[in-house]
C-alpha atoms as a PDB file:
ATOM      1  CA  UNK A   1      -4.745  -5.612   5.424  1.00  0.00           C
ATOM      2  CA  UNK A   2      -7.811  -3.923   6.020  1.00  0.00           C
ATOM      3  CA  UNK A   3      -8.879  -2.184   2.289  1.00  0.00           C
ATOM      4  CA  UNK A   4     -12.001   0.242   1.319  1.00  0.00           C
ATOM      5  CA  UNK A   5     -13.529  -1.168  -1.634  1.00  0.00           C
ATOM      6  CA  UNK A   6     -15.928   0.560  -3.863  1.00  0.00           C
ATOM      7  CA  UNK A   7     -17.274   0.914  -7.405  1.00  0.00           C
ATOM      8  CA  UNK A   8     -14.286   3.725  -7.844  1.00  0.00           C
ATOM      9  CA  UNK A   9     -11.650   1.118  -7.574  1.00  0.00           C
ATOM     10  CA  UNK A  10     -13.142  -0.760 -10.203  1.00  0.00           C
ATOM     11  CA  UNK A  11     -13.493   1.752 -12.792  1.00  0.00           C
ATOM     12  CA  UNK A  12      -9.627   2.857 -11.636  1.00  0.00           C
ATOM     13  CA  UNK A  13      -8.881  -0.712 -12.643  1.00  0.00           C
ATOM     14  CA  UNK A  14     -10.815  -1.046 -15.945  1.00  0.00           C
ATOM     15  CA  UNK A  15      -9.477   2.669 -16.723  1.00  0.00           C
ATOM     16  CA  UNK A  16      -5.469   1.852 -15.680  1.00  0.00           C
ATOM     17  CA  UNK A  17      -5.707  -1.172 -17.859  1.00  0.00           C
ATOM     18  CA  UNK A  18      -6.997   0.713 -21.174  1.00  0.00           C
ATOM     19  CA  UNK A  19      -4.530   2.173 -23.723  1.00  0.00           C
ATOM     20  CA  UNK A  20      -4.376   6.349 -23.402  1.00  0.00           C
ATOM     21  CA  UNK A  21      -6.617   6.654 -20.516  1.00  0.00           C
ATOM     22  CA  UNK A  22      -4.182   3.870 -18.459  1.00  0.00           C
ATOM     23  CA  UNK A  23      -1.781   6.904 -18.883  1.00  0.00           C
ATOM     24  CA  UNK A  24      -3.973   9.315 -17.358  1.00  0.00           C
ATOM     25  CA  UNK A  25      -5.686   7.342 -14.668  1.00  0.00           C
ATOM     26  CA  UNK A  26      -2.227   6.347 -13.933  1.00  0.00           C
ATOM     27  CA  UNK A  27      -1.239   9.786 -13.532  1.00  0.00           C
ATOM     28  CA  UNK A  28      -4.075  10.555 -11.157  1.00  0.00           C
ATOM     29  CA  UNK A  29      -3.733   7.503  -9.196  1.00  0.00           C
ATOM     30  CA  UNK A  30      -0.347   8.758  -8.403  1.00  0.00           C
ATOM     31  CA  UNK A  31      -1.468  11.869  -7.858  1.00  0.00           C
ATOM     32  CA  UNK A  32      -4.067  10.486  -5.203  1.00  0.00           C
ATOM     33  CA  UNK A  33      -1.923   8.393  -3.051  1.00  0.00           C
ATOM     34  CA  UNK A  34       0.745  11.425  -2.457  1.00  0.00           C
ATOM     35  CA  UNK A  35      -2.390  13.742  -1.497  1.00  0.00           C
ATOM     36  CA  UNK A  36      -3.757  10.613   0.963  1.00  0.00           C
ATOM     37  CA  UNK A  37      -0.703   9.612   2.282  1.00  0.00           C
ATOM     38  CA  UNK A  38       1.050  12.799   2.152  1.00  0.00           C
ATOM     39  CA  UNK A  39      -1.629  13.919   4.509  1.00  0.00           C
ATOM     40  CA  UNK A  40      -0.592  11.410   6.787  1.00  0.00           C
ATOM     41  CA  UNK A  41       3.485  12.847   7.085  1.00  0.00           C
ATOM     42  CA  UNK A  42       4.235  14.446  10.350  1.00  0.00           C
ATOM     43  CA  UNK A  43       3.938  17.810  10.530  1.00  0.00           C
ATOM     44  CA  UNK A  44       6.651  19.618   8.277  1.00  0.00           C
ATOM     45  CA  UNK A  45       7.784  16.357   6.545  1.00  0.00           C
ATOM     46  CA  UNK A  46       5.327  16.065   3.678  1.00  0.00           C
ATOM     47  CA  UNK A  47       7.240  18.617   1.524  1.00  0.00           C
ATOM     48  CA  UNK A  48      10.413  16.549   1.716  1.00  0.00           C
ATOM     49  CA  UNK A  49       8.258  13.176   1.063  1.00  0.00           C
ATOM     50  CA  UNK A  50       6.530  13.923  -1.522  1.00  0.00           C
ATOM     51  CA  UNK A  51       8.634  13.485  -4.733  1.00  0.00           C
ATOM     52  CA  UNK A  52      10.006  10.073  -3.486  1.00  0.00           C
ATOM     53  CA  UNK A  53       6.317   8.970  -3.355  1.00  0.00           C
ATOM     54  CA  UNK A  54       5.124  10.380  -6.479  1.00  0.00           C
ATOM     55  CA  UNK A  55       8.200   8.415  -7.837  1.00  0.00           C
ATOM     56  CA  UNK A  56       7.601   5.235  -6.064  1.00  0.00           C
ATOM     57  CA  UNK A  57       3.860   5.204  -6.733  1.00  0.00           C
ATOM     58  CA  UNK A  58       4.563   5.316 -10.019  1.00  0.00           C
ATOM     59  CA  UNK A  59       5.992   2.384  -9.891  1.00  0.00           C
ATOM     60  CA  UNK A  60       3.753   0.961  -8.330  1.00  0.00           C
ATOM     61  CA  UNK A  61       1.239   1.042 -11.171  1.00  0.00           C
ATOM     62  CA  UNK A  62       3.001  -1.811 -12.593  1.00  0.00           C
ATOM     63  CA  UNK A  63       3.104  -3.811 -10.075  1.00  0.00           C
ATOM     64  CA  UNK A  64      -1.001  -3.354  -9.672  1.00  0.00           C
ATOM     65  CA  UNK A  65      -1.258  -4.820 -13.634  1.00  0.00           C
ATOM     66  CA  UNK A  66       1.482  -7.692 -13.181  1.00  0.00           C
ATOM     67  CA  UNK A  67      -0.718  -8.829 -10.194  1.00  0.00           C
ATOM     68  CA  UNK A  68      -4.009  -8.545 -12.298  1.00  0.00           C
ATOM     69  CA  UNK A  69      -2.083 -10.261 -14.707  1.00  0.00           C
ATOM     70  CA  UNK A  70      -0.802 -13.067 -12.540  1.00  0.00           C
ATOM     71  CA  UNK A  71      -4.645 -13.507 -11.659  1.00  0.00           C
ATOM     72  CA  UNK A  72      -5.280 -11.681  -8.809  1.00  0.00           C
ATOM     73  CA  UNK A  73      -8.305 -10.743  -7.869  1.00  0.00           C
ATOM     74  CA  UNK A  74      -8.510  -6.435  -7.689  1.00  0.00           C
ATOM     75  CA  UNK A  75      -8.621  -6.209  -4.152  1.00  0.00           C
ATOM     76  CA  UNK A  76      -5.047  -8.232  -3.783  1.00  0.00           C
ATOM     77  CA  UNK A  77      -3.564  -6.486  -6.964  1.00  0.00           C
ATOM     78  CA  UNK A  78      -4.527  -3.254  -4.463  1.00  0.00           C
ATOM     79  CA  UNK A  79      -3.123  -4.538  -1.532  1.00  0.00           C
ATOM     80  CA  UNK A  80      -0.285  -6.236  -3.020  1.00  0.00           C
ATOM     81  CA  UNK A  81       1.022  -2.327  -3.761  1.00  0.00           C
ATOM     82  CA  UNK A  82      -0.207  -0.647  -0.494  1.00  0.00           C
ATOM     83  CA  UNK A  83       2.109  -3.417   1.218  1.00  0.00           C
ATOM     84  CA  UNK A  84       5.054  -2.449  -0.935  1.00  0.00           C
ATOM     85  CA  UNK A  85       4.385   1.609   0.073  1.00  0.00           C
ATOM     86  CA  UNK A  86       4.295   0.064   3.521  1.00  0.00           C
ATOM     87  CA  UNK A  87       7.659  -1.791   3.464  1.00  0.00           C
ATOM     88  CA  UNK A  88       9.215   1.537   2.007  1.00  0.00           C
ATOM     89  CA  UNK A  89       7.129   3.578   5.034  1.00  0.00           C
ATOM     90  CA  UNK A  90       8.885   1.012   7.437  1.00  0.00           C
ATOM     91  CA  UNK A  91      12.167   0.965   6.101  1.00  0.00           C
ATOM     92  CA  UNK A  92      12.093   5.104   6.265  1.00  0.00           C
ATOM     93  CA  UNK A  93      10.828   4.848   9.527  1.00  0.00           C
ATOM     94  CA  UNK A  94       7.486   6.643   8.801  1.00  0.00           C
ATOM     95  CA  UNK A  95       5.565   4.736  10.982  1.00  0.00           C
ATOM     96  CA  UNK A  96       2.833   7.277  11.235  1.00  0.00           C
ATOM     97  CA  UNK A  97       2.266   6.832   7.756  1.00  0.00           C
ATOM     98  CA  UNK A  98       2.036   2.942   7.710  1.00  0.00           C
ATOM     99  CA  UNK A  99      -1.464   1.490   7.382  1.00  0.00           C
ATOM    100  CA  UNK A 100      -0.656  -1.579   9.900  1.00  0.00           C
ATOM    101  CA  UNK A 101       2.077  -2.005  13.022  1.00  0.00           C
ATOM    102  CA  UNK A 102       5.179  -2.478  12.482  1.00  0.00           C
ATOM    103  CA  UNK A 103       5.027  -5.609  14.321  1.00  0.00           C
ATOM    104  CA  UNK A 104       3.196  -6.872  11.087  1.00  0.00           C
ATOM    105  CA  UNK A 105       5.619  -6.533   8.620  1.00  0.00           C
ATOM    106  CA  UNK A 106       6.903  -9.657   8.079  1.00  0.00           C
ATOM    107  CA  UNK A 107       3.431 -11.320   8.072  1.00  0.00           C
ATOM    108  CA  UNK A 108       2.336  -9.411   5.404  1.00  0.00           C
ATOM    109  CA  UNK A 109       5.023  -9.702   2.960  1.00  0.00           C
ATOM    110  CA  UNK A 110       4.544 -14.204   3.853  1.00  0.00           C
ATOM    111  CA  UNK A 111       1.019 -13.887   2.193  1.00  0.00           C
ATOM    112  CA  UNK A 112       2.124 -12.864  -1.089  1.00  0.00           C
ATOM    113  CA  UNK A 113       5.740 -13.944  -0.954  1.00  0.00           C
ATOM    114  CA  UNK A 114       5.240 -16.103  -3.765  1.00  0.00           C
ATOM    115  CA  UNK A 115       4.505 -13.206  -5.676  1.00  0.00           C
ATOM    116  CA  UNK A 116       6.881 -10.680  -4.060  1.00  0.00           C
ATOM    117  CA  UNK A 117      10.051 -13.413  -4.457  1.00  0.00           C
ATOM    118  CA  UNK A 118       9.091 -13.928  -8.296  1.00  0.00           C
ATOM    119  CA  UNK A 119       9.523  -9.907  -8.826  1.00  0.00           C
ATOM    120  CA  UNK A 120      12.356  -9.800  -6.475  1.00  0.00           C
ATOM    121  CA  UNK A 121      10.299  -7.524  -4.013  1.00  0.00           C
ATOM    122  CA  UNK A 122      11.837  -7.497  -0.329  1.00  0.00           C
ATOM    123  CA  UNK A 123      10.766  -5.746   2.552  1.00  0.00           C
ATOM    124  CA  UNK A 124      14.105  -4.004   2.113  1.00  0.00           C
ATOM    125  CA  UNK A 125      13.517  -3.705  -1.381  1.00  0.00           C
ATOM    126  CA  UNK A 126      10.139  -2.779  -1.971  1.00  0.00           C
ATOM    127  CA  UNK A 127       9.666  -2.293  -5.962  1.00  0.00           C
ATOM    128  CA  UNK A 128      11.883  -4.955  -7.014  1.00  0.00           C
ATOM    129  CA  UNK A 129      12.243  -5.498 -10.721  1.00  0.00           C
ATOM    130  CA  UNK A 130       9.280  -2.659 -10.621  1.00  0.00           C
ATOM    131  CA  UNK A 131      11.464   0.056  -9.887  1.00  0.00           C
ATOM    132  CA  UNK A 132      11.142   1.130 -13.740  1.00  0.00           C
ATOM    133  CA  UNK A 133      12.127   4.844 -12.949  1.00  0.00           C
ATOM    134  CA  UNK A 134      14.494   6.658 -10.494  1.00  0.00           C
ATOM    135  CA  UNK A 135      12.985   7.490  -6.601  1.00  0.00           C
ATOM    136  CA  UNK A 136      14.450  10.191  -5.379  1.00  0.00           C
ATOM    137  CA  UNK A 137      15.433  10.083  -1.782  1.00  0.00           C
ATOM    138  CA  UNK A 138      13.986  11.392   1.154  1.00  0.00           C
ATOM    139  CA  UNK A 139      14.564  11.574   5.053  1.00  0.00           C
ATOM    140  CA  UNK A 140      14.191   9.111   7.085  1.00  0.00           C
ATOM    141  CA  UNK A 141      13.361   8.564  10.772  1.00  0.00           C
ATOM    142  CA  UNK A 142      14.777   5.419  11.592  1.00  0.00           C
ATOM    143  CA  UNK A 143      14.523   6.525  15.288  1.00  0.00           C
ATOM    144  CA  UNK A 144      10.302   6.049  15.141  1.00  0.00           C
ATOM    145  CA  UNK A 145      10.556   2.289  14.715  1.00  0.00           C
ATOM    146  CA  UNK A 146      11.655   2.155  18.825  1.00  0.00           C
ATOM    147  CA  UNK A 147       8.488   3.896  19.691  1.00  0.00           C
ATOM    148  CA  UNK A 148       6.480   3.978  16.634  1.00  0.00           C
ATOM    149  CA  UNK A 149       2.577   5.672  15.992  1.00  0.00           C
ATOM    150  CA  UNK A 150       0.702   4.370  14.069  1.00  0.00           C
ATOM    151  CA  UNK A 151      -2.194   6.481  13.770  1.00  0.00           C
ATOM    152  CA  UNK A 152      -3.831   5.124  10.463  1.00  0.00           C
ATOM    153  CA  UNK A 153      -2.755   1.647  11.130  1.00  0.00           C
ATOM    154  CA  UNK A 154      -5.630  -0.775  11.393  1.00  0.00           C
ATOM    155  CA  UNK A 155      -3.457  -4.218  13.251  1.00  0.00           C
ATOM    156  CA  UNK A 156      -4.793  -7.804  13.404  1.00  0.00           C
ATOM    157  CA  UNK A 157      -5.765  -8.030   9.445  1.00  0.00           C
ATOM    158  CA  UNK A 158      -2.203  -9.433   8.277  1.00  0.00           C
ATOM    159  CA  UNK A 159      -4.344 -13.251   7.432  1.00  0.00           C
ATOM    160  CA  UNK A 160      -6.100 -12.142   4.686  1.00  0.00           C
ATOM    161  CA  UNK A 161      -7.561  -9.100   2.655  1.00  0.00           C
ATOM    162  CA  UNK A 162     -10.142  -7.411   4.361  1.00  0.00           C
ATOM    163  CA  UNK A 163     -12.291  -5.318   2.011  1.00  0.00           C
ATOM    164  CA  UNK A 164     -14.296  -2.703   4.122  1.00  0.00           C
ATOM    165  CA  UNK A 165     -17.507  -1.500   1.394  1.00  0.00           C
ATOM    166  CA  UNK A 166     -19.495   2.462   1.861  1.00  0.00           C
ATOM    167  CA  UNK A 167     -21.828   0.593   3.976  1.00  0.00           C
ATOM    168  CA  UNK A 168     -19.222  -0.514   6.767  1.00  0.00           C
ATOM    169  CA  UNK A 169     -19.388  -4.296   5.860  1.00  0.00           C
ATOM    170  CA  UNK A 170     -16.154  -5.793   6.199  1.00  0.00           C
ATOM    171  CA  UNK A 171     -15.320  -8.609   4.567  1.00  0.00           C
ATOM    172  CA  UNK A 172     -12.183 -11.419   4.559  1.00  0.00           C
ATOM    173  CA  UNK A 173     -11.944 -14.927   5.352  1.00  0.00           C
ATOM    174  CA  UNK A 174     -12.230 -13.777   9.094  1.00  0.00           C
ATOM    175  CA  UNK A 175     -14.900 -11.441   8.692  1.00  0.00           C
ATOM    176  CA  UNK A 176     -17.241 -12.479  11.215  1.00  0.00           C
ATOM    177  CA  UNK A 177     -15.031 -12.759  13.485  1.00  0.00           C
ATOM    178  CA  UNK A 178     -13.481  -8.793  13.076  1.00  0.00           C
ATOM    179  CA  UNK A 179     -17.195  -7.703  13.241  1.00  0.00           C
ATOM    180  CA  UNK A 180     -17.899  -8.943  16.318  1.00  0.00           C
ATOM    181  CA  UNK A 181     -14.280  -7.222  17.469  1.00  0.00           C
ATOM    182  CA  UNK A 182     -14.928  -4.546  16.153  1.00  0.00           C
ATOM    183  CA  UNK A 183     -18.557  -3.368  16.283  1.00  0.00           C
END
């Protein structure tokens, strides 16, 4: 998956893990991702979305520090929980929403299924043992996954973590070889 990384994300990270302020950065982090991907709902759906992904972002936050914990570097700790908001985008059919194809699914979950199978994460279940709260429901569109947008989607970065930095520079075990497909 193709990630921006900046000096932000590590402060988020040193912030999240700290007792008090882990509350409160938790809280905006939360707060964040509805606003970002909220913005991405079709038009006249983000109302209805938005209290299943405050919920579900929420738990998400636990996921992020099981993955630190488990030794992942920050960048797959991030990416780890943008694929689980993806699996829930797919299974709700809010493909313009999703941050890769839908055609990518499956290769995505494979790179940390390790990780995802020890927390009983599915693509069909996307929090797993995370799901430390109730998620409220909210439509779905199951008929966008025969003809799906994907507007925001970035495809071709399911291999490996891509972390793009302010300056452009993308960087993954491929890098070199999405630069020169890319720019």
């Amino acid at each position: 998956m193709k990630l921006r990384q900046n000096l932000r994300h590590f402060a988020a990270k040193q912030a999240l893990t700290m007792p008090v302020v882990g509350e409160k950065m938790n809280d905006k982090l939360v707060d964040l991702h509805v606003d970002v991907f909220g913005g991405r709902a079709e038009d006249g759906r983000r109302a209805e979305r938005e209290d299943h992904m405050e919920a579900f972002f929420d738990c998400t936050m636990a996921t992020y520090i099981a993955a630190l914990s488990d030794g992942f570097p920050e960048a797959e700790a991030r990416e780890i929980t943008h694929l689980q908001a993806n699996f829930d985008f797919y299974n709700h059919g809010w493909t313009e929403m999703m941050e890769f194809p839908v055609d990518e699914v499956e290769e995505h979950y494979d790179r940390y299924a390790d990780f995802f199978e020890a927390h009983g994460i599915t693509i069909d279940d996307p929090l797993g043992e995370f799901r430390n709260r109730e998620v409220p429901d909210a439509p779905s569109t199951p008929e966008k996954l025969d003809d799906p947008e994907h507007p925001h989607a970035a495809e071709g970065f399911a291999d490996d973590v891509y972390v793009e930095t302010e300056d452009g520079v993308v960087a993954g075990d491929r890098s070199d070889e999405i630069q020169e497909s890319t720019g």
